[in-house]
mmCIF file of C-alpha atoms and ligand atoms in Angstrom:
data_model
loop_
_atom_site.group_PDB
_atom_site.id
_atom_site.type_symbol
_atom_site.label_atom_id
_atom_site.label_comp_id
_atom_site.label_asym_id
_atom_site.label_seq_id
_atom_site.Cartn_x
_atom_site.Cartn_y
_atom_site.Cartn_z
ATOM 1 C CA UNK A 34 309.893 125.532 173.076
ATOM 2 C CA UNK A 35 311.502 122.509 171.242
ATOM 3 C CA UNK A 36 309.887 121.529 168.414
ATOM 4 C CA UNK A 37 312.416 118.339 166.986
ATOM 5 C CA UNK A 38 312.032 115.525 169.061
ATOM 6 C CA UNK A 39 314.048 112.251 168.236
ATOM 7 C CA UNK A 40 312.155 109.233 168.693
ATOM 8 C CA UNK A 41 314.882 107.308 169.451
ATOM 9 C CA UNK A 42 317.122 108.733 172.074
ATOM 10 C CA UNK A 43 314.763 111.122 173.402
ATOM 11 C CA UNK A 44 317.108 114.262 172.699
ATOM 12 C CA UNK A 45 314.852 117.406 172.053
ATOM 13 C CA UNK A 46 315.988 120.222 169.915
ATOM 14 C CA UNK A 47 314.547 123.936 169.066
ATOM 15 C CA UNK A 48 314.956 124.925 165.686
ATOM 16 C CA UNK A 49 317.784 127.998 165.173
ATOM 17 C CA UNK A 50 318.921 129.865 162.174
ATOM 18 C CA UNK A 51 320.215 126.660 161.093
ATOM 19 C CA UNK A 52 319.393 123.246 162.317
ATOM 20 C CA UNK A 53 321.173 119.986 162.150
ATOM 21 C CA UNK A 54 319.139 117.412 159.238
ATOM 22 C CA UNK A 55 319.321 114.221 162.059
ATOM 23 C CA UNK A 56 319.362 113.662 165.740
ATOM 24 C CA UNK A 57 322.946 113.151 166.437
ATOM 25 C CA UNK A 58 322.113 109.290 167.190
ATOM 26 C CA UNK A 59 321.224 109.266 163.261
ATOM 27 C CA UNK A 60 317.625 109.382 163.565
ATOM 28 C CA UNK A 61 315.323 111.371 161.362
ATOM 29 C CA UNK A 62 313.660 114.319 163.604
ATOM 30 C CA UNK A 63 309.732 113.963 164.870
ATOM 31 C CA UNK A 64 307.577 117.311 166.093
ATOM 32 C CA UNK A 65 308.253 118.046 169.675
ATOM 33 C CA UNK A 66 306.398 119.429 172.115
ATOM 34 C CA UNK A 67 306.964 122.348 170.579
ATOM 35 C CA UNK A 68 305.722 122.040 167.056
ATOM 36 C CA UNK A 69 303.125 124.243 165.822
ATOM 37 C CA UNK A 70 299.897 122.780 165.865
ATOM 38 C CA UNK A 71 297.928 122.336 162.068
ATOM 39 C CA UNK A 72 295.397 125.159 161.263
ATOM 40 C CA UNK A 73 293.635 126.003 158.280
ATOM 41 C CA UNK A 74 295.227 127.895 155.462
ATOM 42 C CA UNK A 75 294.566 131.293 153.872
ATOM 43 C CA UNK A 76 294.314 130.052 150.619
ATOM 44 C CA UNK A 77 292.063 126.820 150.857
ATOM 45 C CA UNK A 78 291.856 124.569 147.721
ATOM 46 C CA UNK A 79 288.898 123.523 146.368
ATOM 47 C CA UNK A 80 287.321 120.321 145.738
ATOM 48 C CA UNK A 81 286.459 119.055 142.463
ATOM 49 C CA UNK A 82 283.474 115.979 141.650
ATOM 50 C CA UNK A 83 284.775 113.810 139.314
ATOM 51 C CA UNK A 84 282.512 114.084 136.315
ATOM 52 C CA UNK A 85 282.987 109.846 135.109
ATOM 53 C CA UNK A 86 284.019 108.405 138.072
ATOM 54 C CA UNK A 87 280.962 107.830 140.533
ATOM 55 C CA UNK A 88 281.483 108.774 144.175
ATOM 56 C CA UNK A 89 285.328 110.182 143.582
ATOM 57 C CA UNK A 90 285.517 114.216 144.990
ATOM 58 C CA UNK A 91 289.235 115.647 144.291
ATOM 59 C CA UNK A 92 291.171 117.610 146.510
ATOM 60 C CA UNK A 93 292.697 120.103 143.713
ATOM 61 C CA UNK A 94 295.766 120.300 145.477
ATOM 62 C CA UNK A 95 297.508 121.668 141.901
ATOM 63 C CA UNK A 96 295.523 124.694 142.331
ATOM 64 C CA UNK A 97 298.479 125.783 145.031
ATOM 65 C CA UNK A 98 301.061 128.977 144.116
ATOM 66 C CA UNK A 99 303.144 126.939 142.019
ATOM 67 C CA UNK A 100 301.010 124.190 141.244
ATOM 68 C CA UNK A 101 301.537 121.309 144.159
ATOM 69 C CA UNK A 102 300.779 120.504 147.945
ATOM 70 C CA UNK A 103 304.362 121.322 148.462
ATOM 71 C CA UNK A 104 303.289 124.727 148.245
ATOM 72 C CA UNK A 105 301.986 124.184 151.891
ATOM 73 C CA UNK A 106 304.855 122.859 153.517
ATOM 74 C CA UNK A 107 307.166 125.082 151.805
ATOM 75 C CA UNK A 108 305.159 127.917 153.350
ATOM 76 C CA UNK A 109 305.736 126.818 156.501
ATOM 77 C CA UNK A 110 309.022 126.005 156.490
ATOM 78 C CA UNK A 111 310.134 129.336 155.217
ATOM 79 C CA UNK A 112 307.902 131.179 157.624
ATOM 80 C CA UNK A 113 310.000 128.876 160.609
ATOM 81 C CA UNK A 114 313.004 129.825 159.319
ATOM 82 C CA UNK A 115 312.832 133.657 158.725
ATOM 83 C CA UNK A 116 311.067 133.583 162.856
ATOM 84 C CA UNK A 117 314.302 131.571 163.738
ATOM 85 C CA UNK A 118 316.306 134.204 161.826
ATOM 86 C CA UNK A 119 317.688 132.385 159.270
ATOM 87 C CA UNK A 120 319.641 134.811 156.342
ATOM 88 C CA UNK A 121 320.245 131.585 153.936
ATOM 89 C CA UNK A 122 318.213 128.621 152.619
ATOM 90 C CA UNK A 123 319.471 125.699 150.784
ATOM 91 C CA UNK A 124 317.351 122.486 149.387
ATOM 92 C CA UNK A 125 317.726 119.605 147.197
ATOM 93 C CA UNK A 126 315.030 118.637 144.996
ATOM 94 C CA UNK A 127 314.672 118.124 141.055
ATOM 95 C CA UNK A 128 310.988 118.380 140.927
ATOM 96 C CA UNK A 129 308.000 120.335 142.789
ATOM 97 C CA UNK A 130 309.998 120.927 145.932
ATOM 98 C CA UNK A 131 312.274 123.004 144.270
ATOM 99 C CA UNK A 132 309.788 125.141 143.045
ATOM 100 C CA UNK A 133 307.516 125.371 146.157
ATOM 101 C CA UNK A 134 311.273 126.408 148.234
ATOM 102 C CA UNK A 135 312.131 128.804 145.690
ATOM 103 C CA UNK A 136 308.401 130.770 145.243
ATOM 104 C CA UNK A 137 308.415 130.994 149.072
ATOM 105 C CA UNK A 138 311.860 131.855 149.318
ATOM 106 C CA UNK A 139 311.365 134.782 146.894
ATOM 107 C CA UNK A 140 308.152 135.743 148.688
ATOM 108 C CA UNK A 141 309.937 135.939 152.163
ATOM 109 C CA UNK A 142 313.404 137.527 150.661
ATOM 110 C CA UNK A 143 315.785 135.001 151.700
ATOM 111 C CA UNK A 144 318.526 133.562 149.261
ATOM 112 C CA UNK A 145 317.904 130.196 148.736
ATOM 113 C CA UNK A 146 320.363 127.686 146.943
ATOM 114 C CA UNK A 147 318.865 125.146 145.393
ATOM 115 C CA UNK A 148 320.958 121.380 144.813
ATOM 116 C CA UNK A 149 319.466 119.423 141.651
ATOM 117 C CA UNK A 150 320.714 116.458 139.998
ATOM 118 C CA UNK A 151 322.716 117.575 136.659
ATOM 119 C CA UNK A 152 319.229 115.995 134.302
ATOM 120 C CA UNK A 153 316.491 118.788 135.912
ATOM 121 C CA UNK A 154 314.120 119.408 133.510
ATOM 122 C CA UNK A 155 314.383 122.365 131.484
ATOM 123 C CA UNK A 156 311.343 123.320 132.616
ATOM 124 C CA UNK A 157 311.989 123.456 136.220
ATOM 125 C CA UNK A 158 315.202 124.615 135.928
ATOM 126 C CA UNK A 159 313.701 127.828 134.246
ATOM 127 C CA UNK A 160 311.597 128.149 136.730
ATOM 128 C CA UNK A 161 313.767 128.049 139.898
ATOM 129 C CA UNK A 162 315.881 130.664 137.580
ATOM 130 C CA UNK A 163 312.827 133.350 137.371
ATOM 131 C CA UNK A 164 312.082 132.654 140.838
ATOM 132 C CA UNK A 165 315.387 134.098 141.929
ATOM 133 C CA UNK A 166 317.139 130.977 143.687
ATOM 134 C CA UNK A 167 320.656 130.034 142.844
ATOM 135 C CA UNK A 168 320.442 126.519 141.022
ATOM 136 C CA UNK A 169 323.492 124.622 141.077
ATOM 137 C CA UNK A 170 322.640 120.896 138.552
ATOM 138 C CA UNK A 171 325.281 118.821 138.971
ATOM 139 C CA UNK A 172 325.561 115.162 139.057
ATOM 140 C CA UNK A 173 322.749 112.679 140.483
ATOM 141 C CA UNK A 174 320.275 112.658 143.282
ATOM 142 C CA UNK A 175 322.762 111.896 145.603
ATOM 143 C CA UNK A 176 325.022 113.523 144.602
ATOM 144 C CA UNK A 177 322.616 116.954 144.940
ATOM 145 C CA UNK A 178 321.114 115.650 148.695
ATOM 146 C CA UNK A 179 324.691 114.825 150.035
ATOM 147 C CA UNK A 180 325.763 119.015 149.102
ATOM 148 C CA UNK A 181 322.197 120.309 150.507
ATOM 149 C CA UNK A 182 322.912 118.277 153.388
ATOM 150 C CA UNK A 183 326.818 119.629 153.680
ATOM 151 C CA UNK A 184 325.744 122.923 153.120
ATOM 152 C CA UNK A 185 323.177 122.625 155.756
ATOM 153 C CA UNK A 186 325.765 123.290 158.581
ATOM 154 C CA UNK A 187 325.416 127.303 157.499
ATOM 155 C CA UNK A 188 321.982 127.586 156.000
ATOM 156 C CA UNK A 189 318.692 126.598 156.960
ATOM 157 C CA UNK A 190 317.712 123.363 155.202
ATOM 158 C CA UNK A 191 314.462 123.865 153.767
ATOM 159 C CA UNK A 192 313.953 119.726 153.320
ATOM 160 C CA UNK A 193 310.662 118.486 153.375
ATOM 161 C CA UNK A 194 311.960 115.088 154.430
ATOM 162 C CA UNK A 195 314.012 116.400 157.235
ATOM 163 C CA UNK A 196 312.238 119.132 159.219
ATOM 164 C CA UNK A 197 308.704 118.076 160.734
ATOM 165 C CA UNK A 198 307.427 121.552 160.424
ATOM 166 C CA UNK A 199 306.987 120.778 156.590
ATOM 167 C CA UNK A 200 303.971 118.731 157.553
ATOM 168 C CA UNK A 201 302.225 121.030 159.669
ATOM 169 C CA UNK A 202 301.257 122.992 156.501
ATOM 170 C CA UNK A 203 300.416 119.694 154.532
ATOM 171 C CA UNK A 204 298.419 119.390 157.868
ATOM 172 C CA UNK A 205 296.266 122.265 157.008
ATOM 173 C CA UNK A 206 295.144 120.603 153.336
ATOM 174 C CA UNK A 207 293.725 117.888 155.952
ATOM 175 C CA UNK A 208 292.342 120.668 158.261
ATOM 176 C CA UNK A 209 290.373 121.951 155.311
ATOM 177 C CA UNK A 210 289.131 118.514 154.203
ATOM 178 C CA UNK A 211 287.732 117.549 157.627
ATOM 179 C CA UNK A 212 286.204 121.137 158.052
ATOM 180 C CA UNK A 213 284.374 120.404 154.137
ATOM 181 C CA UNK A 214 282.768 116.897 155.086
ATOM 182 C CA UNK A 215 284.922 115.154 152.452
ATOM 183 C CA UNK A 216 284.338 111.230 152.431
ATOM 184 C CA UNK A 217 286.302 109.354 154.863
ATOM 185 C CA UNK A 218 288.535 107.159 152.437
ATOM 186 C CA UNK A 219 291.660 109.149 151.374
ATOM 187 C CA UNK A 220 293.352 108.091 148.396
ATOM 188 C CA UNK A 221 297.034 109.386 148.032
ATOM 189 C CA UNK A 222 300.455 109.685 146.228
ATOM 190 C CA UNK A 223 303.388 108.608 148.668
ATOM 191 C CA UNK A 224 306.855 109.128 147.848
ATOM 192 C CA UNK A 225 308.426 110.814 150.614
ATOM 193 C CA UNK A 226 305.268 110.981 152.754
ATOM 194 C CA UNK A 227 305.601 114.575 152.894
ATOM 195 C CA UNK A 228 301.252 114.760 152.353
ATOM 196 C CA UNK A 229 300.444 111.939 154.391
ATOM 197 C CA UNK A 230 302.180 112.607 157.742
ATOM 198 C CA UNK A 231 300.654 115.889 157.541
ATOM 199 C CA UNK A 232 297.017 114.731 156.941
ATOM 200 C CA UNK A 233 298.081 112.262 159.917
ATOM 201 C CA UNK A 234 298.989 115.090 162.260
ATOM 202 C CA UNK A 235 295.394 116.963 161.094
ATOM 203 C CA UNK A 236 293.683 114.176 161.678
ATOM 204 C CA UNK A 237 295.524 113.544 165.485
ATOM 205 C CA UNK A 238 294.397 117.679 165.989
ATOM 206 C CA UNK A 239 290.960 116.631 164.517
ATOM 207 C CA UNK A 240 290.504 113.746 167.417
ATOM 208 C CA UNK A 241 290.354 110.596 165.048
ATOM 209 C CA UNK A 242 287.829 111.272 162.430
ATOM 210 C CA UNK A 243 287.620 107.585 161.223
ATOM 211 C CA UNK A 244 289.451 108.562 157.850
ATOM 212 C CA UNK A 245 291.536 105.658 156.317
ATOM 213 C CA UNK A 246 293.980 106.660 154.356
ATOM 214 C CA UNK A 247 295.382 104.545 150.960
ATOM 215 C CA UNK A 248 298.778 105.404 149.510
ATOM 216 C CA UNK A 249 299.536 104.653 146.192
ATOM 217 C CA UNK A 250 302.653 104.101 144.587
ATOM 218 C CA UNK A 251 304.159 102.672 141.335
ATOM 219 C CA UNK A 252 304.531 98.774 141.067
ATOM 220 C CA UNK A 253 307.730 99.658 139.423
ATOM 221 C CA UNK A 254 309.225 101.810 141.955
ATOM 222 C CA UNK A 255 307.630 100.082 144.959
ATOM 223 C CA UNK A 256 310.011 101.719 147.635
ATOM 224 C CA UNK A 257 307.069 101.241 150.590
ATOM 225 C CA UNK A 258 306.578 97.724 149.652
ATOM 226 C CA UNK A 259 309.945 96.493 148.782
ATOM 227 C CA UNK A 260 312.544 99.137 150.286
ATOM 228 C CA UNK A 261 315.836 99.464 148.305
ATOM 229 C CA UNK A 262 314.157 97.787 145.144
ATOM 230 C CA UNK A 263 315.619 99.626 141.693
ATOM 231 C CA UNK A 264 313.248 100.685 139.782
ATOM 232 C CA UNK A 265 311.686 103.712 137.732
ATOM 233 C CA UNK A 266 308.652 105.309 137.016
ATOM 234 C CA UNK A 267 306.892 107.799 134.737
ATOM 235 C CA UNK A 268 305.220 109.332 138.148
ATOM 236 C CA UNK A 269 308.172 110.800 139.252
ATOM 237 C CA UNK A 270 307.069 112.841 142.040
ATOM 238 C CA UNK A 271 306.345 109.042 143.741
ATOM 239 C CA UNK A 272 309.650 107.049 142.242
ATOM 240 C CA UNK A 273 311.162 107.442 145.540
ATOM 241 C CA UNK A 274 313.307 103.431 145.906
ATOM 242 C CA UNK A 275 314.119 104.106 149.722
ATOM 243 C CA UNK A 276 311.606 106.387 151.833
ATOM 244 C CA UNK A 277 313.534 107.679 155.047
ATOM 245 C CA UNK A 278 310.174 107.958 156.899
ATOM 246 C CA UNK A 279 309.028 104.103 155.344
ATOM 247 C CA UNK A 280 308.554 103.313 159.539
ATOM 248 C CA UNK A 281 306.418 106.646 159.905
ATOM 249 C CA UNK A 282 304.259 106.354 156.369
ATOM 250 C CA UNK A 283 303.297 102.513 157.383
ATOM 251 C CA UNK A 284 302.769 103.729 160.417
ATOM 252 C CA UNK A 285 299.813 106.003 159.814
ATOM 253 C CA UNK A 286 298.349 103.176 156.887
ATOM 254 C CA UNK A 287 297.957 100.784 159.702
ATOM 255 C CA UNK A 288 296.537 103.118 162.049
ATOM 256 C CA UNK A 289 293.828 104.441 159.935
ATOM 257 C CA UNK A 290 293.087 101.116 158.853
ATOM 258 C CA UNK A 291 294.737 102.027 155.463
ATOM 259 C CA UNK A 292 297.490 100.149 152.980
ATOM 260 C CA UNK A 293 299.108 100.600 149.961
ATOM 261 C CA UNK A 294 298.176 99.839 146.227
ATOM 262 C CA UNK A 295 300.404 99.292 143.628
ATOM 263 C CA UNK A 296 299.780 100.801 140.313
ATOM 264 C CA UNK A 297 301.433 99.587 136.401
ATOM 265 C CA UNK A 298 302.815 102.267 134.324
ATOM 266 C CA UNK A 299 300.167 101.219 131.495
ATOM 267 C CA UNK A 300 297.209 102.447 134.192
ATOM 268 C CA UNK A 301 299.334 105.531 135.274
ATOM 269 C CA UNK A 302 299.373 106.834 131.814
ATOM 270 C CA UNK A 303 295.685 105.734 130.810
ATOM 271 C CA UNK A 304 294.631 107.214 134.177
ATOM 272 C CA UNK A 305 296.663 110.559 133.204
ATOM 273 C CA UNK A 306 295.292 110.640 129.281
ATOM 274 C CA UNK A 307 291.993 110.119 131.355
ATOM 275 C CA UNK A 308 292.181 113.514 133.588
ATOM 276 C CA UNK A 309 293.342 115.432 130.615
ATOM 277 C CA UNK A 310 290.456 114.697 128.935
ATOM 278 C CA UNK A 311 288.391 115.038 131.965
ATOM 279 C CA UNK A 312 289.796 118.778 131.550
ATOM 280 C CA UNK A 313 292.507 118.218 134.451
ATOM 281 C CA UNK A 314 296.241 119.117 133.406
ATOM 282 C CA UNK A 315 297.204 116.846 136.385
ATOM 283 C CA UNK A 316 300.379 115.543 136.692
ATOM 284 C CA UNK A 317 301.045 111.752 136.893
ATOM 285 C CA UNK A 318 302.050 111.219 140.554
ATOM 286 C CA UNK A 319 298.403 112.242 141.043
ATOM 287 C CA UNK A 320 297.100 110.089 137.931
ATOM 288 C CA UNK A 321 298.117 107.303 139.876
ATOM 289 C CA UNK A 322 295.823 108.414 142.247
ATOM 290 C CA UNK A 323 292.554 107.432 139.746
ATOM 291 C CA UNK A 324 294.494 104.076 138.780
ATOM 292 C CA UNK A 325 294.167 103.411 142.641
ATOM 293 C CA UNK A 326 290.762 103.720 142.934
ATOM 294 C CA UNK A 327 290.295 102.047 139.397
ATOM 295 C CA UNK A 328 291.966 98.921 141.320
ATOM 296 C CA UNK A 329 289.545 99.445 144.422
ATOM 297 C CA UNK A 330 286.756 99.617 142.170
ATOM 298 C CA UNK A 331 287.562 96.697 140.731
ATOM 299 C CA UNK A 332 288.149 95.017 144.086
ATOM 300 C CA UNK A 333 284.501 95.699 144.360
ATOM 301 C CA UNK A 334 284.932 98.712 147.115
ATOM 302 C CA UNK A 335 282.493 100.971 146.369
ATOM 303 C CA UNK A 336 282.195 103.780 148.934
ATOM 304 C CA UNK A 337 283.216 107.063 148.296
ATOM 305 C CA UNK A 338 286.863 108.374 148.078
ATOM 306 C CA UNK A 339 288.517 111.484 148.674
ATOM 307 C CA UNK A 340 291.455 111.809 146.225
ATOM 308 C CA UNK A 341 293.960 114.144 146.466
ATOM 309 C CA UNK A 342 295.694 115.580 142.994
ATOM 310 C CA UNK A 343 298.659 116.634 144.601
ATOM 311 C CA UNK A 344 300.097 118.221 141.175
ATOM 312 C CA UNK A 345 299.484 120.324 137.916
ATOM 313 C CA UNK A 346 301.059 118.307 135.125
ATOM 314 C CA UNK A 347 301.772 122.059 133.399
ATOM 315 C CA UNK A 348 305.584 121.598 134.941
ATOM 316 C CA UNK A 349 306.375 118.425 133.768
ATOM 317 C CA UNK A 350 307.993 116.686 130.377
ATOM 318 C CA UNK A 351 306.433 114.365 128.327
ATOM 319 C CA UNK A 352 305.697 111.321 130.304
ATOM 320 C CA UNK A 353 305.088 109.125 127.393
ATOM 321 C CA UNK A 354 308.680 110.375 126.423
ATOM 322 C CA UNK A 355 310.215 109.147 129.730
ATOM 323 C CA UNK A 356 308.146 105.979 129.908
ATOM 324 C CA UNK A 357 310.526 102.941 129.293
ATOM 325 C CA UNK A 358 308.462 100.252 128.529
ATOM 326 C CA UNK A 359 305.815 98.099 130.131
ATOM 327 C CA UNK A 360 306.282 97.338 133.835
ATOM 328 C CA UNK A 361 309.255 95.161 133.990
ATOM 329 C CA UNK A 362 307.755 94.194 137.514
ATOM 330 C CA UNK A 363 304.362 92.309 138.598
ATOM 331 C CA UNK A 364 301.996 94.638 139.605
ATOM 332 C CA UNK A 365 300.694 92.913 143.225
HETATM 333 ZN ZN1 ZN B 647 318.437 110.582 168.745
#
């Protein structure tokens, strides 16, 4: 069965040892016919009530193998590739990817090589090191994606921006959610999308559960609102400028009856000092989840929200070290 479908020109593909990162016509792959439909995991997550914040249940999504929903994906992905026969994995990531490819690349027993940019933390890059992938940290971001994606011609690329089969195991985080009778506003992270196309293909299986799904991202680093923008932010695992699935990820806002909020650095960091003391060691991609719902709050919406917290802040350096000053940008 083929499983990559491009949107575009209609070509359908089935996944092999190795697979090629775009449709030939340059587009970015969909699922195909083919594509593994979401079920629940194994390992569910649990949900957490927030003990301050009235009507807010977390989906403790940091409570995965290496302490993120990439976890999921990663699974998936690895368990594609080693059915398609792949003997060689290769990614490009700096931050939770990395470590989700490398823990199920261990667990499977395929080599992976793993493509950072040269300024990896020290503590991922210790990490991917004891996990047994091959790290090579050189240059930037695009410098690290553009040898991934050259190497990807004679290993399986284990992207979780490029194959669709990444979000059928996000899918299953959503499986599990609709199965527990969670409320039916979802409050997310969005860089990549890699989380929200999945809940969107759970919530296709689960026949259109009436769940509307916010993303929120950094007013600094507003790549869904304002594509190409420069910018940085302390919540790193969301500082994506240029989203290749921007189309998709607005996409499934407007069809839930969702859209996205834009968070300041200042109520990233107060919302991340906030979990901590809460007794969450979240990281602050998912503290800008709370400063989302602080601004929906505030916006006098007071039904009850599903957030996800997407991350364990255990694996990442000092935010307040990396933070570079107040938002240079209006928040809107
Ligand atoms: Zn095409």
């Amino acid at each position: 069965m083929k499983d990559l479908a491009c949107p575009r020109c209609r070509r359908a593909e089935r996944t092999g040892a190795v697979y090629p990162p775009r449709c030939p016509c340059g587009e970015l792959w969909q699922p195909g016919d083919g594509a593994r439909v979401p079920a629940a995991s194994e390992a569910p997550t649990p949900l957490w009530e927030d003990p301050v914040e009235v009507g807010l249940v977390w989906k403790r999504e940091d409570l995965n193998a290496t302490g993120s929903f990439k976890d999921r994906g990663a699974c998936a992905l690895v368990a594609l590739a080693r059915d398609r026969g792949a003997t060689a994995l290769v990614l490009d990531s700096s931050g939770s990817a990395a470590l989700a490819g490398a823990a199920a690349a261990a667990r499977a027993g395929i080599p992976l090589t793993v493509h950072a940019p040269a300024a990896i933390s020290p503590i991922k890059r210790g990490a991917v090191g004891r996990l047994g992938a091959r790290l090579v940290a050189e240059g930037d971001r695009n410098a690290a994606a553009a040898r991934a994606g050259a190497a990807a011609g004679r290993a399986f690329y284990l992207s979780h921006v490029h194959h669709p089969a990444f979000w059928t195991g996000t899918a299953a985080a959503g499986a599990e959610a609709l199965a527990e009778g969670v409320p039916p506003i979802w409050v997310l992270p969005v860089g990549n999308g890699s989380l929200l196309l999945g809940l969107a293909l759970a919530l296709k299986a689960g026949g259109a559960s009436g769940v509307r799904c916010i993303a929120v991202q950094a007013a600094s680093c507003p790549g869904l609102l304002r594509p190409g923008e420069p910018g940085r932010s302390v919540a790193a695992g969301i500082a994506i400028n240029d989203p290749p699935r921007r189309d998709a990820i607005l996409e499934v806002l407007k069809a839930t009856g969702g859209r996205v909020v834009a968070v300041s650095e200042e109520e990233i960091l107060a919302a991340w000092r906030a979990l901590w003391r809460r007794g969450v060691a979240a990281e602050t991609a998912s503290a800008a989840v709370l400063a989302g719902v602080w601004r929906l709050r505030a916006e006098g919406m007071d039904r009850p929200v599903l957030g996800w917290l997407t991350g364990s802040g255990h694996r990442e350096s000092e935010p307040e070290a990396r933070w570079s000053g107040p938002s240079s940008l209006p928040t809107p």
